[in-house]
Amino acid sequence: MTNKERRDAQMAYVSDDSIMEEQKLCRKKLQKLNFMDRSDFDGIAEAVKGLLGRSDGAFINPPFYCDYGTHIEVGKNFYANYNCTILDVAKVRIGDNCQMAPNVAIYTAGHPLHPVTRNSLYEYGKEVTIGDNVWIGGNTVICPGVHIGDHVVIGAGSVVTRDIPDWSVAAGNPCRVLRKITDDDKRRLFRSEEIDEEAWEDIVNRMELR
């Protein structure tokens, strides 16, 4: 097998010249994105579309960093804030309506535990999947092989090492489920504060909650 085939099969592989050529192409696209006029929202959105493997209305606030871009697939209305890093050695699949706060990092890349094996230059990638309607707080790290379900909130500063089920609020290092999200949370804004009447009426009308 070639090293590309080994990488894409989530097996041990070496970053040979063919793989580095793919990364060079990605870095050229990142160079364009990360040095664009920050007020050129349409231009940024177009650059993001050309970088990612699949997207539909995605927007990323530069700077943004990844290895390939083509291994990242995002659904509708994806948004990532400043300084997002996605090491997409393996596939990263993200659903619809997902939001990432600043400094979120998603790592699919890993290295052997033992130093002798690690120094051989073999490495690996394990895919990460994130469901629909997920909000990931700032400075969160998502580790290789993690699967996050639908309708999940990950608290700021979390290190996600294991799968997180649907409809969960999870946080911490390591990240743990704190509680389930229920209909009682629909009007919750911040801690015990509720959304004010004017804004809530607008939400009810626009989201057809009646």
PDB file of C-alpha atoms in Angstrom, residues 110-192:
ATOM      1  CA  GLY A 110      -1.528  10.880  16.550  1.00  0.00           C
ATOM      2  CA  HIS A 111       1.864   9.245  17.099  1.00  0.00           C
ATOM      3  CA  PRO A 112       3.000   5.927  18.620  1.00  0.00           C
ATOM      4  CA  LEU A 113       3.395   5.867  22.389  1.00  0.00           C
ATOM      5  CA  HIS A 114       6.873   4.316  22.586  1.00  0.00           C
ATOM      6  CA  PRO A 115       9.717   6.700  21.615  1.00  0.00           C
ATOM      7  CA  VAL A 116      11.550   4.147  19.475  1.00  0.00           C
ATOM      8  CA  THR A 117       8.439   3.570  17.344  1.00  0.00           C
ATOM      9  CA  ARG A 118       7.560   7.266  17.362  1.00  0.00           C
ATOM     10  CA  ASN A 119      11.036   8.195  16.093  1.00  0.00           C
ATOM     11  CA  SER A 120      10.489   5.940  13.066  1.00  0.00           C
ATOM     12  CA  LEU A 121       8.306   8.804  11.686  1.00  0.00           C
ATOM     13  CA  TYR A 122       5.231   6.593  11.504  1.00  0.00           C
ATOM     14  CA  GLU A 123       2.041   8.343  12.572  1.00  0.00           C
ATOM     15  CA  TYR A 124      -1.712   7.829  12.211  1.00  0.00           C
ATOM     16  CA  GLY A 125      -5.054   9.611  11.924  1.00  0.00           C
ATOM     17  CA  LYS A 126      -8.401   8.664  13.491  1.00  0.00           C
ATOM     18  CA  GLU A 127     -11.553  10.350  12.250  1.00  0.00           C
ATOM     19  CA  VAL A 128     -13.619  12.799  14.296  1.00  0.00           C
ATOM     20  CA  THR A 129     -17.359  13.281  13.799  1.00  0.00           C
ATOM     21  CA  ILE A 130     -19.564  16.025  15.206  1.00  0.00           C
ATOM     22  CA  GLY A 131     -23.341  15.968  14.804  1.00  0.00           C
ATOM     23  CA  ASP A 132     -25.929  18.652  14.081  1.00  0.00           C
ATOM     24  CA  ASN A 133     -26.558  21.742  16.241  1.00  0.00           C
ATOM     25  CA  VAL A 134     -23.357  21.530  18.265  1.00  0.00           C
ATOM     26  CA  TRP A 135     -21.758  24.498  20.053  1.00  0.00           C
ATOM     27  CA  ILE A 136     -18.123  24.073  21.101  1.00  0.00           C
ATOM     28  CA  GLY A 137     -16.754  26.526  23.663  1.00  0.00           C
ATOM     29  CA  GLY A 138     -13.473  28.403  23.404  1.00  0.00           C
ATOM     30  CA  ASN A 139     -10.120  26.685  23.920  1.00  0.00           C
ATOM     31  CA  THR A 140     -11.661  23.237  23.590  1.00  0.00           C
ATOM     32  CA  VAL A 141      -9.492  20.377  22.314  1.00  0.00           C
ATOM     33  CA  ILE A 142     -11.126  17.397  20.572  1.00  0.00           C
ATOM     34  CA  CYS A 143      -8.826  14.366  20.421  1.00  0.00           C
ATOM     35  CA  PRO A 144      -8.462  11.689  17.717  1.00  0.00           C
ATOM     36  CA  GLY A 145     -11.309   9.215  17.252  1.00  0.00           C
ATOM     37  CA  VAL A 146     -13.918  11.205  19.197  1.00  0.00           C
ATOM     38  CA  HIS A 147     -17.570  11.227  18.131  1.00  0.00           C
ATOM     39  CA  ILE A 148     -19.841  14.009  19.404  1.00  0.00           C
ATOM     40  CA  GLY A 149     -23.592  13.565  18.974  1.00  0.00           C
ATOM     41  CA  ASP A 150     -26.356  15.938  17.933  1.00  0.00           C
ATOM     42  CA  HIS A 151     -27.538  18.951  19.973  1.00  0.00           C
ATOM     43  CA  VAL A 152     -24.481  19.056  22.227  1.00  0.00           C
ATOM     44  CA  VAL A 153     -22.826  21.937  24.069  1.00  0.00           C
ATOM     45  CA  ILE A 154     -19.153  21.547  25.027  1.00  0.00           C
ATOM     46  CA  GLY A 155     -18.000  23.955  27.752  1.00  0.00           C
ATOM     47  CA  ALA A 156     -15.009  26.236  27.276  1.00  0.00           C
ATOM     48  CA  GLY A 157     -11.590  24.789  28.046  1.00  0.00           C
ATOM     49  CA  SER A 158     -12.672  21.170  27.670  1.00  0.00           C
ATOM     50  CA  VAL A 159     -10.443  18.320  26.517  1.00  0.00           C
ATOM     51  CA  VAL A 160     -12.699  15.802  24.780  1.00  0.00           C
ATOM     52  CA  THR A 161     -11.115  12.360  24.865  1.00  0.00           C
ATOM     53  CA  ARG A 162     -14.244  10.180  24.659  1.00  0.00           C
ATOM     54  CA  ASP A 163     -17.552  10.145  22.791  1.00  0.00           C
ATOM     55  CA  ILE A 164     -20.305  12.530  23.903  1.00  0.00           C
ATOM     56  CA  PRO A 165     -23.972  11.440  23.448  1.00  0.00           C
ATOM     57  CA  ASP A 166     -26.831  13.483  21.948  1.00  0.00           C
ATOM     58  CA  TRP A 167     -28.528  16.299  23.881  1.00  0.00           C
ATOM     59  CA  SER A 168     -25.706  16.729  26.388  1.00  0.00           C
ATOM     60  CA  VAL A 169     -23.974  19.570  28.170  1.00  0.00           C
ATOM     61  CA  ALA A 170     -20.397  18.375  28.692  1.00  0.00           C
ATOM     62  CA  ALA A 171     -17.286  20.061  30.040  1.00  0.00           C
ATOM     63  CA  GLY A 172     -13.986  19.545  31.825  1.00  0.00           C
ATOM     64  CA  ASN A 173     -10.603  17.893  31.436  1.00  0.00           C
ATOM     65  CA  PRO A 174     -11.275  15.152  30.628  1.00  0.00           C
ATOM     66  CA  CYS A 175     -14.656  16.233  29.248  1.00  0.00           C
ATOM     67  CA  ARG A 176     -17.633  14.612  30.991  1.00  0.00           C
ATOM     68  CA  VAL A 177     -21.392  14.848  30.537  1.00  0.00           C
ATOM     69  CA  LEU A 178     -22.830  17.226  33.153  1.00  0.00           C
ATOM     70  CA  ARG A 179     -26.512  16.957  32.281  1.00  0.00           C
ATOM     71  CA  LYS A 180     -29.048  16.564  29.497  1.00  0.00           C
ATOM     72  CA  ILE A 181     -30.472  19.459  27.486  1.00  0.00           C
ATOM     73  CA  THR A 182     -34.303  19.593  27.791  1.00  0.00           C
ATOM     74  CA  ASP A 183     -37.193  21.807  26.639  1.00  0.00           C
ATOM     75  CA  ASP A 184     -36.791  23.715  29.896  1.00  0.00           C
ATOM     76  CA  ASP A 185     -33.591  25.154  28.400  1.00  0.00           C
ATOM     77  CA  LYS A 186     -35.282  26.752  25.382  1.00  0.00           C
ATOM     78  CA  ARG A 187     -35.532  30.183  26.990  1.00  0.00           C
ATOM     79  CA  ARG A 188     -32.313  29.988  29.010  1.00  0.00           C
ATOM     80  CA  LEU A 189     -29.741  32.667  28.106  1.00  0.00           C
ATOM     81  CA  PHE A 190     -26.916  32.727  30.666  1.00  0.00           C
ATOM     82  CA  ARG A 191     -26.913  30.711  33.869  1.00  0.00           C
ATOM     83  CA  SER A 192     -30.358  31.381  35.430  1.00  0.00           C
TER      84      SER A 192
END
